[in-house]
Amino acid sequence: MARFYSLSIEPTMFGAFVLNRSWGRLGTWGQSRLEYFPDLSAARARKEQLTCELARGRDADRHHKPLKFRHLTGSHPNAVSQPPSNDAG
Protein backbone atom coordinates (compact mmCIF):
# COMPACT_ATOMS: atom_id res chain seq x y z
CA MET A 1 0.00 0.00 0.00
CA ALA A 2 1.48 3.37 -1.01
CA ARG A 3 1.64 5.88 1.85
CA PHE A 4 3.06 9.33 2.46
CA TYR A 5 4.47 11.10 5.50
CA SER A 6 5.41 14.76 5.68
CA LEU A 7 7.07 16.87 8.40
CA SER A 8 7.41 20.64 8.10
CA ILE A 9 8.24 23.48 10.50
CA GLU A 10 6.34 26.72 9.95
CA PRO A 11 6.34 30.06 11.82
CA THR A 12 3.16 31.34 13.44
CA MET A 13 1.96 34.96 13.49
CA PHE A 14 2.91 35.23 17.17
CA GLY A 15 6.61 34.36 16.96
CA ALA A 16 6.25 30.67 17.82
CA PHE A 17 6.71 27.67 15.54
CA VAL A 18 4.48 24.77 14.57
CA LEU A 19 5.52 21.28 13.45
CA ASN A 20 3.02 20.12 10.84
CA ARG A 21 2.82 16.31 10.59
CA SER A 22 0.80 14.83 7.70
CA TRP A 23 0.39 11.16 6.79
CA GLY A 24 -1.92 8.80 4.95
CA ARG A 25 -2.46 6.78 1.79
CA LEU A 26 -1.53 8.25 -1.57
CA GLY A 27 -4.55 9.66 -3.36
CA THR A 28 -6.27 10.75 -0.13
CA TRP A 29 -6.16 13.87 2.03
CA GLY A 30 -4.78 11.79 4.89
CA GLN A 31 -4.51 13.10 8.43
CA SER A 32 -2.50 15.83 10.08
CA ARG A 33 -1.41 16.94 13.53
CA LEU A 34 0.04 20.27 14.63
CA GLU A 35 2.50 20.61 17.53
CA TYR A 36 3.33 24.10 18.78
CA PHE A 37 6.77 25.11 20.11
CA PRO A 38 8.02 28.39 21.63
CA ASP A 39 11.26 28.41 19.63
CA LEU A 40 12.79 26.98 16.48
CA SER A 41 15.32 24.75 18.27
CA ALA A 42 12.58 22.85 20.14
CA ALA A 43 10.64 22.32 16.91
CA ARG A 44 13.77 21.09 15.12
CA ALA A 45 14.56 18.68 17.98
CA ARG A 46 11.07 17.17 17.80
CA LYS A 47 11.27 16.90 14.00
CA GLU A 48 14.62 15.08 14.30
CA GLN A 49 13.14 12.70 16.90
CA LEU A 50 10.20 11.86 14.63
CA THR A 51 12.50 11.44 11.62
CA CYS A 52 14.63 8.93 13.55
CA GLU A 53 11.55 6.99 14.66
CA LEU A 54 10.28 6.80 11.08
CA ALA A 55 13.70 5.74 9.80
CA ARG A 56 13.68 2.85 12.28
CA GLY A 57 10.31 1.78 10.88
CA ARG A 58 8.33 2.86 13.91
CA ASP A 59 5.08 4.72 14.15
CA ALA A 60 5.58 7.53 16.68
CA ASP A 61 2.30 6.74 18.46
CA ARG A 62 2.16 2.93 18.41
CA HIS A 63 5.80 1.77 18.67
CA HIS A 64 5.70 -1.04 16.14
CA LYS A 65 8.67 -3.36 15.77
CA PRO A 66 11.35 -2.18 13.31
CA LEU A 67 11.22 -3.39 9.73
CA LYS A 68 13.49 -6.32 8.86
CA PHE A 69 15.35 -6.52 5.56
CA ARG A 70 16.93 -9.52 3.85
CA HIS A 71 20.13 -9.45 1.84
CA LEU A 72 19.34 -10.98 -1.55
CA THR A 73 21.86 -13.43 -2.98
CA GLY A 74 21.87 -16.13 -5.61
CA SER A 75 19.66 -16.17 -8.69
CA HIS A 76 17.11 -13.58 -7.56
CA PRO A 77 16.74 -10.80 -10.21
CA ASN A 78 17.60 -8.09 -7.65
CA ALA A 79 20.41 -10.06 -6.05
CA VAL A 80 23.81 -8.52 -5.40
CA SER A 81 26.60 -10.77 -6.63
CA GLN A 82 29.35 -9.14 -4.56
CA PRO A 83 28.95 -6.62 -1.74
CA PRO A 84 30.73 -3.33 -2.50
CA SER A 85 34.31 -3.25 -1.27
CA ASN A 86 35.69 -0.52 0.98
CA ASP A 87 39.09 -0.49 -0.74
CA ALA A 88 40.19 3.00 -1.74
CA GLY A 89 42.68 1.87 -4.34
mmCIF file of N, CA and C in Angstrom:
data_model
loop_
_atom_site.group_PDB
_atom_site.id
_atom_site.type_symbol
_atom_site.label_atom_id
_atom_site.label_comp_id
_atom_site.label_asym_id
_atom_site.label_seq_id
_atom_site.Cartn_x
_atom_site.Cartn_y
_atom_site.Cartn_z
ATOM 1 N N MET A 1 0.848 -1.162 0.000
ATOM 2 C CA MET A 1 0.000 0.000 0.000
ATOM 3 C C MET A 1 0.904 1.240 0.000
ATOM 4 N N ALA A 2 0.674 2.161 -0.897
ATOM 5 C CA ALA A 2 1.478 3.375 -1.008
ATOM 6 C C ALA A 2 1.007 4.406 0.012
ATOM 7 N N ARG A 3 1.950 4.898 0.803
ATOM 8 C CA ARG A 3 1.641 5.875 1.851
ATOM 9 C C ARG A 3 2.574 7.068 1.749
ATOM 10 N N PHE A 4 2.193 8.161 2.392
ATOM 11 C CA PHE A 4 3.062 9.328 2.459
ATOM 12 C C PHE A 4 3.171 9.803 3.897
ATOM 13 N N TYR A 5 4.262 10.490 4.198
ATOM 14 C CA TYR A 5 4.471 11.098 5.500
ATOM 15 C C TYR A 5 5.246 12.384 5.277
ATOM 16 N N SER A 6 4.790 13.456 5.884
ATOM 17 C CA SER A 6 5.412 14.757 5.680
ATOM 18 C C SER A 6 5.602 15.456 7.015
ATOM 19 N N LEU A 7 6.771 16.063 7.218
ATOM 20 C CA LEU A 7 7.067 16.871 8.397
ATOM 21 C C LEU A 7 7.536 18.240 7.922
ATOM 22 N N SER A 8 6.952 19.304 8.459
ATOM 23 C CA SER A 8 7.411 20.644 8.105
ATOM 24 C C SER A 8 7.297 21.563 9.310
ATOM 25 N N ILE A 9 8.243 22.484 9.429
ATOM 26 C CA ILE A 9 8.236 23.479 10.502
ATOM 27 C C ILE A 9 7.845 24.811 9.879
ATOM 28 N N GLU A 10 6.853 25.459 10.479
ATOM 29 C CA GLU A 10 6.340 26.718 9.947
ATOM 30 C C GLU A 10 6.218 27.742 11.077
ATOM 31 N N PRO A 11 6.506 29.021 10.797
ATOM 32 C CA PRO A 11 6.339 30.057 11.817
ATOM 33 C C PRO A 11 4.868 30.420 11.986
ATOM 34 N N THR A 12 4.508 30.841 13.188
ATOM 35 C CA THR A 12 3.156 31.344 13.442
ATOM 36 C C THR A 12 3.183 32.869 13.430
ATOM 37 N N MET A 13 2.032 33.490 13.487
ATOM 38 C CA MET A 13 1.958 34.958 13.490
ATOM 39 C C MET A 13 2.427 35.550 14.812
ATOM 40 N N PHE A 14 2.591 34.725 15.838
ATOM 41 C CA PHE A 14 2.910 35.233 17.171
ATOM 42 C C PHE A 14 4.334 34.924 17.600
ATOM 43 N N GLY A 15 5.208 34.581 16.660
ATOM 44 C CA GLY A 15 6.614 34.358 16.958
ATOM 45 C C GLY A 15 6.958 32.952 17.400
ATOM 46 N N ALA A 16 5.995 32.062 17.456
ATOM 47 C CA ALA A 16 6.251 30.667 17.818
ATOM 48 C C ALA A 16 6.413 29.858 16.528
ATOM 49 N N PHE A 17 6.557 28.547 16.691
ATOM 50 C CA PHE A 17 6.712 27.667 15.537
ATOM 51 C C PHE A 17 5.794 26.465 15.690
ATOM 52 N N VAL A 18 5.356 25.934 14.559
ATOM 53 C CA VAL A 18 4.479 24.768 14.567
ATOM 54 C C VAL A 18 5.112 23.687 13.700
ATOM 55 N N LEU A 19 5.084 22.451 14.211
ATOM 56 C CA LEU A 19 5.521 21.283 13.448
ATOM 57 C C LEU A 19 4.270 20.654 12.867
ATOM 58 N N ASN A 20 4.176 20.663 11.541
ATOM 59 C CA ASN A 20 3.019 20.120 10.841
ATOM 60 C C ASN A 20 3.358 18.703 10.396
ATOM 61 N N ARG A 21 2.633 17.717 10.944
ATOM 62 C CA ARG A 21 2.818 16.306 10.586
ATOM 63 C C ARG A 21 1.627 15.872 9.759
ATOM 64 N N SER A 22 1.871 15.337 8.563
ATOM 65 C CA SER A 22 0.804 14.830 7.698
ATOM 66 C C SER A 22 1.155 13.420 7.263
ATOM 67 N N TRP A 23 0.156 12.540 7.202
ATOM 68 C CA TRP A 23 0.391 11.163 6.789
ATOM 69 C C TRP A 23 -0.892 10.566 6.234
ATOM 70 N N GLY A 24 -0.755 9.498 5.466
ATOM 71 C CA GLY A 24 -1.921 8.799 4.945
ATOM 72 C C GLY A 24 -1.589 8.011 3.699
ATOM 73 N N ARG A 25 -2.623 7.526 3.026
ATOM 74 C CA ARG A 25 -2.458 6.779 1.786
ATOM 75 C C ARG A 25 -2.404 7.750 0.623
ATOM 76 N N LEU A 26 -1.599 7.412 -0.380
ATOM 77 C CA LEU A 26 -1.533 8.247 -1.569
ATOM 78 C C LEU A 26 -2.903 8.307 -2.232
ATOM 79 N N GLY A 27 -3.252 9.475 -2.730
ATOM 80 C CA GLY A 27 -4.550 9.659 -3.363
ATOM 81 C C GLY A 27 -5.634 10.097 -2.404
ATOM 82 N N THR A 28 -5.296 10.276 -1.115
ATOM 83 C CA THR A 28 -6.267 10.746 -0.129
ATOM 84 C C THR A 28 -5.735 12.006 0.535
ATOM 85 N N TRP A 29 -6.598 12.687 1.274
ATOM 86 C CA TRP A 29 -6.155 13.868 2.028
ATOM 87 C C TRP A 29 -5.313 13.452 3.230
ATOM 88 N N GLY A 30 -5.541 12.270 3.747
ATOM 89 C CA GLY A 30 -4.781 11.793 4.894
ATOM 90 C C GLY A 30 -5.198 12.491 6.179
ATOM 91 N N GLN A 31 -4.282 12.484 7.131
ATOM 92 C CA GLN A 31 -4.513 13.104 8.432
ATOM 93 C C GLN A 31 -3.372 14.066 8.711
ATOM 94 N N SER A 32 -3.580 14.930 9.689
ATOM 95 C CA SER A 32 -2.496 15.833 10.085
ATOM 96 C C SER A 32 -2.609 16.159 11.571
ATOM 97 N N ARG A 33 -1.486 16.554 12.123
ATOM 98 C CA ARG A 33 -1.407 16.941 13.530
ATOM 99 C C ARG A 33 -0.449 18.113 13.627
ATOM 100 N N LEU A 34 -0.804 19.108 14.416
ATOM 101 C CA LEU A 34 0.037 20.274 14.631
ATOM 102 C C LEU A 34 0.570 20.249 16.052
ATOM 103 N N GLU A 35 1.881 20.490 16.204
ATOM 104 C CA GLU A 35 2.502 20.606 17.525
ATOM 105 C C GLU A 35 3.146 21.984 17.607
ATOM 106 N N TYR A 36 2.820 22.740 18.624
ATOM 107 C CA TYR A 36 3.326 24.103 18.779
ATOM 108 C C TYR A 36 4.538 24.128 19.698
ATOM 109 N N PHE A 37 5.535 24.983 19.342
ATOM 110 C CA PHE A 37 6.769 25.109 20.110
ATOM 111 C C PHE A 37 7.110 26.595 20.272
ATOM 112 N N PRO A 38 7.696 26.975 21.408
ATOM 113 C CA PRO A 38 8.017 28.389 21.634
ATOM 114 C C PRO A 38 9.198 28.888 20.803
ATOM 115 N N ASP A 39 10.094 27.975 20.401
ATOM 116 C CA ASP A 39 11.257 28.412 19.627
ATOM 117 C C ASP A 39 11.611 27.384 18.556
ATOM 118 N N LEU A 40 12.440 27.812 17.621
ATOM 119 C CA LEU A 40 12.794 26.977 16.475
ATOM 120 C C LEU A 40 13.606 25.754 16.884
ATOM 121 N N SER A 41 14.478 25.892 17.874
ATOM 122 C CA SER A 41 15.321 24.752 18.267
ATOM 123 C C SER A 41 14.493 23.605 18.850
ATOM 124 N N ALA A 42 13.447 23.903 19.591
ATOM 125 C CA ALA A 42 12.580 22.852 20.141
ATOM 126 C C ALA A 42 11.815 22.150 19.017
ATOM 127 N N ALA A 43 11.347 22.916 18.043
ATOM 128 C CA ALA A 43 10.635 22.324 16.909
ATOM 129 C C ALA A 43 11.566 21.430 16.090
ATOM 130 N N ARG A 44 12.801 21.888 15.872
ATOM 131 C CA ARG A 44 13.769 21.085 15.118
ATOM 132 C C ARG A 44 14.127 19.798 15.859
ATOM 133 N N ALA A 45 14.241 19.871 17.186
ATOM 134 C CA ALA A 45 14.562 18.678 17.979
ATOM 135 C C ALA A 45 13.444 17.642 17.869
ATOM 136 N N ARG A 46 12.200 18.091 17.925
ATOM 137 C CA ARG A 46 11.066 17.168 17.803
ATOM 138 C C ARG A 46 10.995 16.578 16.394
ATOM 139 N N LYS A 47 11.270 17.402 15.373
ATOM 140 C CA LYS A 47 11.265 16.903 13.996
ATOM 141 C C LYS A 47 12.345 15.842 13.815
ATOM 142 N N GLU A 48 13.529 16.063 14.382
ATOM 143 C CA GLU A 48 14.618 15.083 14.299
ATOM 144 C C GLU A 48 14.237 13.784 15.005
ATOM 145 N N GLN A 49 13.574 13.888 16.167
ATOM 146 C CA GLN A 49 13.136 12.703 16.904
ATOM 147 C C GLN A 49 12.144 11.889 16.062
ATOM 148 N N LEU A 50 11.178 12.564 15.458
ATOM 149 C CA LEU A 50 10.198 11.864 14.625
ATOM 150 C C LEU A 50 10.842 11.252 13.396
ATOM 151 N N THR A 51 11.803 11.953 12.792
ATOM 152 C CA THR A 51 12.499 11.438 11.621
ATOM 153 C C THR A 51 13.252 10.159 11.970
ATOM 154 N N CYS A 52 13.910 10.131 13.115
ATOM 155 C CA CYS A 52 14.633 8.930 13.548
ATOM 156 C C CYS A 52 13.671 7.772 13.796
ATOM 157 N N GLU A 53 12.528 8.049 14.411
ATOM 158 C CA GLU A 53 11.551 6.994 14.657
ATOM 159 C C GLU A 53 11.022 6.420 13.347
ATOM 160 N N LEU A 54 10.766 7.282 12.373
ATOM 161 C CA LEU A 54 10.280 6.805 11.080
ATOM 162 C C LEU A 54 11.356 6.017 10.347
ATOM 163 N N ALA A 55 12.606 6.446 10.462
ATOM 164 C CA ALA A 55 13.696 5.736 9.796
ATOM 165 C C ALA A 55 13.885 4.338 10.382
ATOM 166 N N ARG A 56 13.585 4.172 11.655
ATOM 167 C CA ARG A 56 13.677 2.849 12.279
ATOM 168 C C ARG A 56 12.462 1.996 11.965
ATOM 169 N N GLY A 57 11.502 2.546 11.229
ATOM 170 C CA GLY A 57 10.312 1.784 10.876
ATOM 171 C C GLY A 57 9.277 1.780 11.974
ATOM 172 N N ARG A 58 9.283 2.806 12.804
ATOM 173 C CA ARG A 58 8.332 2.863 13.906
ATOM 174 C C ARG A 58 7.308 3.949 13.680
ATOM 175 N N ASP A 59 6.105 3.703 14.114
ATOM 176 C CA ASP A 59 5.078 4.721 14.148
ATOM 177 C C ASP A 59 5.259 5.445 15.483
ATOM 178 N N ALA A 60 5.299 6.756 15.474
ATOM 179 C CA ALA A 60 5.581 7.530 16.679
ATOM 180 C C ALA A 60 4.560 7.293 17.785
ATOM 181 N N ASP A 61 3.338 6.903 17.437
ATOM 182 C CA ASP A 61 2.302 6.741 18.456
ATOM 183 C C ASP A 61 2.117 5.308 18.920
ATOM 184 N N ARG A 62 2.490 4.319 18.084
ATOM 185 C CA ARG A 62 2.165 2.927 18.410
ATOM 186 C C ARG A 62 3.368 2.055 18.711
ATOM 187 N N HIS A 63 4.558 2.494 18.393
ATOM 188 C CA HIS A 63 5.803 1.772 18.674
ATOM 189 C C HIS A 63 5.790 0.351 18.111
ATOM 190 N N HIS A 64 5.627 0.256 16.804
ATOM 191 C CA HIS A 64 5.705 -1.039 16.138
ATOM 192 C C HIS A 64 7.149 -1.527 16.133
ATOM 193 N N LYS A 65 7.322 -2.813 15.886
ATOM 194 C CA LYS A 65 8.670 -3.360 15.765
ATOM 195 C C LYS A 65 9.334 -2.808 14.512
ATOM 196 N N PRO A 66 10.666 -2.671 14.503
ATOM 197 C CA PRO A 66 11.347 -2.177 13.306
ATOM 198 C C PRO A 66 11.193 -3.124 12.125
ATOM 199 N N LEU A 67 11.285 -2.572 10.939
ATOM 200 C CA LEU A 67 11.222 -3.392 9.732
ATOM 201 C C LEU A 67 12.480 -4.236 9.612
ATOM 202 N N LYS A 68 12.350 -5.450 9.071
ATOM 203 C CA LYS A 68 13.494 -6.324 8.862
ATOM 204 C C LYS A 68 13.732 -6.458 7.363
ATOM 205 N N PHE A 69 14.990 -6.409 6.960
ATOM 206 C CA PHE A 69 15.355 -6.516 5.564
ATOM 207 C C PHE A 69 16.221 -7.743 5.367
ATOM 208 N N ARG A 70 16.107 -8.370 4.191
ATOM 209 C CA ARG A 70 16.933 -9.517 3.853
ATOM 210 C C ARG A 70 17.944 -9.104 2.795
ATOM 211 N N HIS A 71 19.136 -9.648 2.879
ATOM 212 C CA HIS A 71 20.134 -9.445 1.837
ATOM 213 C C HIS A 71 19.890 -10.499 0.767
ATOM 214 N N LEU A 72 19.650 -10.063 -0.459
ATOM 215 C CA LEU A 72 19.340 -10.983 -1.546
ATOM 216 C C LEU A 72 20.625 -11.497 -2.172
ATOM 217 N N THR A 73 20.708 -12.809 -2.328
ATOM 218 C CA THR A 73 21.864 -13.430 -2.977
ATOM 219 C C THR A 73 21.357 -14.507 -3.918
ATOM 220 N N GLY A 74 22.238 -15.010 -4.750
ATOM 221 C CA GLY A 74 21.874 -16.128 -5.611
ATOM 222 C C GLY A 74 21.256 -15.683 -6.915
ATOM 223 N N SER A 75 20.219 -16.400 -7.360
ATOM 224 C CA SER A 75 19.662 -16.175 -8.685
ATOM 225 C C SER A 75 18.491 -15.199 -8.697
ATOM 226 N N HIS A 76 18.191 -14.556 -7.599
ATOM 227 C CA HIS A 76 17.107 -13.582 -7.561
ATOM 228 C C HIS A 76 17.441 -12.418 -8.492
ATOM 229 N N PRO A 77 16.454 -11.863 -9.253
ATOM 230 C CA PRO A 77 16.743 -10.796 -10.213
ATOM 231 C C PRO A 77 17.347 -9.542 -9.588
ATOM 232 N N ASN A 78 17.063 -9.271 -8.320
ATOM 233 C CA ASN A 78 17.602 -8.087 -7.651
ATOM 234 C C ASN A 78 18.800 -8.419 -6.771
ATOM 235 N N ALA A 79 19.331 -9.613 -6.921
ATOM 236 C CA ALA A 79 20.412 -10.060 -6.050
ATOM 237 C C ALA A 79 21.704 -9.298 -6.338
ATOM 238 N N VAL A 80 22.504 -9.144 -5.301
ATOM 239 C CA VAL A 80 23.809 -8.518 -5.403
ATOM 240 C C VAL A 80 24.839 -9.636 -5.438
ATOM 241 N N SER A 81 25.652 -9.682 -6.501
ATOM 242 C CA SER A 81 26.604 -10.772 -6.625
ATOM 243 C C SER A 81 27.760 -10.608 -5.644
ATOM 244 N N GLN A 82 28.274 -9.411 -5.494
ATOM 245 C CA GLN A 82 29.350 -9.136 -4.565
ATOM 246 C C GLN A 82 29.036 -7.863 -3.797
ATOM 247 N N PRO A 83 29.169 -7.870 -2.472
ATOM 248 C CA PRO A 83 28.953 -6.617 -1.745
ATOM 249 C C PRO A 83 30.035 -5.621 -2.150
ATOM 250 N N PRO A 84 29.733 -4.329 -2.123
ATOM 251 C CA PRO A 84 30.729 -3.326 -2.500
ATOM 252 C C PRO A 84 31.907 -3.361 -1.542
ATOM 253 N N SER A 85 33.115 -3.219 -2.113
ATOM 254 C CA SER A 85 34.310 -3.252 -1.267
ATOM 255 C C SER A 85 34.606 -1.856 -0.748
ATOM 256 N N ASN A 86 35.318 -1.797 0.365
ATOM 257 C CA ASN A 86 35.685 -0.521 0.978
ATOM 258 C C ASN A 86 37.104 -0.124 0.642
ATOM 259 N N ASP A 87 37.704 -0.806 -0.353
ATOM 260 C CA ASP A 87 39.086 -0.486 -0.740
ATOM 261 C C ASP A 87 39.129 0.842 -1.490
ATOM 262 N N ALA A 88 40.048 1.691 -1.097
ATOM 263 C CA ALA A 88 40.186 3.000 -1.741
ATOM 264 C C ALA A 88 41.018 2.923 -3.009
ATOM 265 N N GLY A 89 41.787 1.874 -3.203
ATOM 266 C CA GLY A 89 42.679 1.866 -4.341
ATOM 267 C C GLY A 89 42.461 0.731 -5.188
#
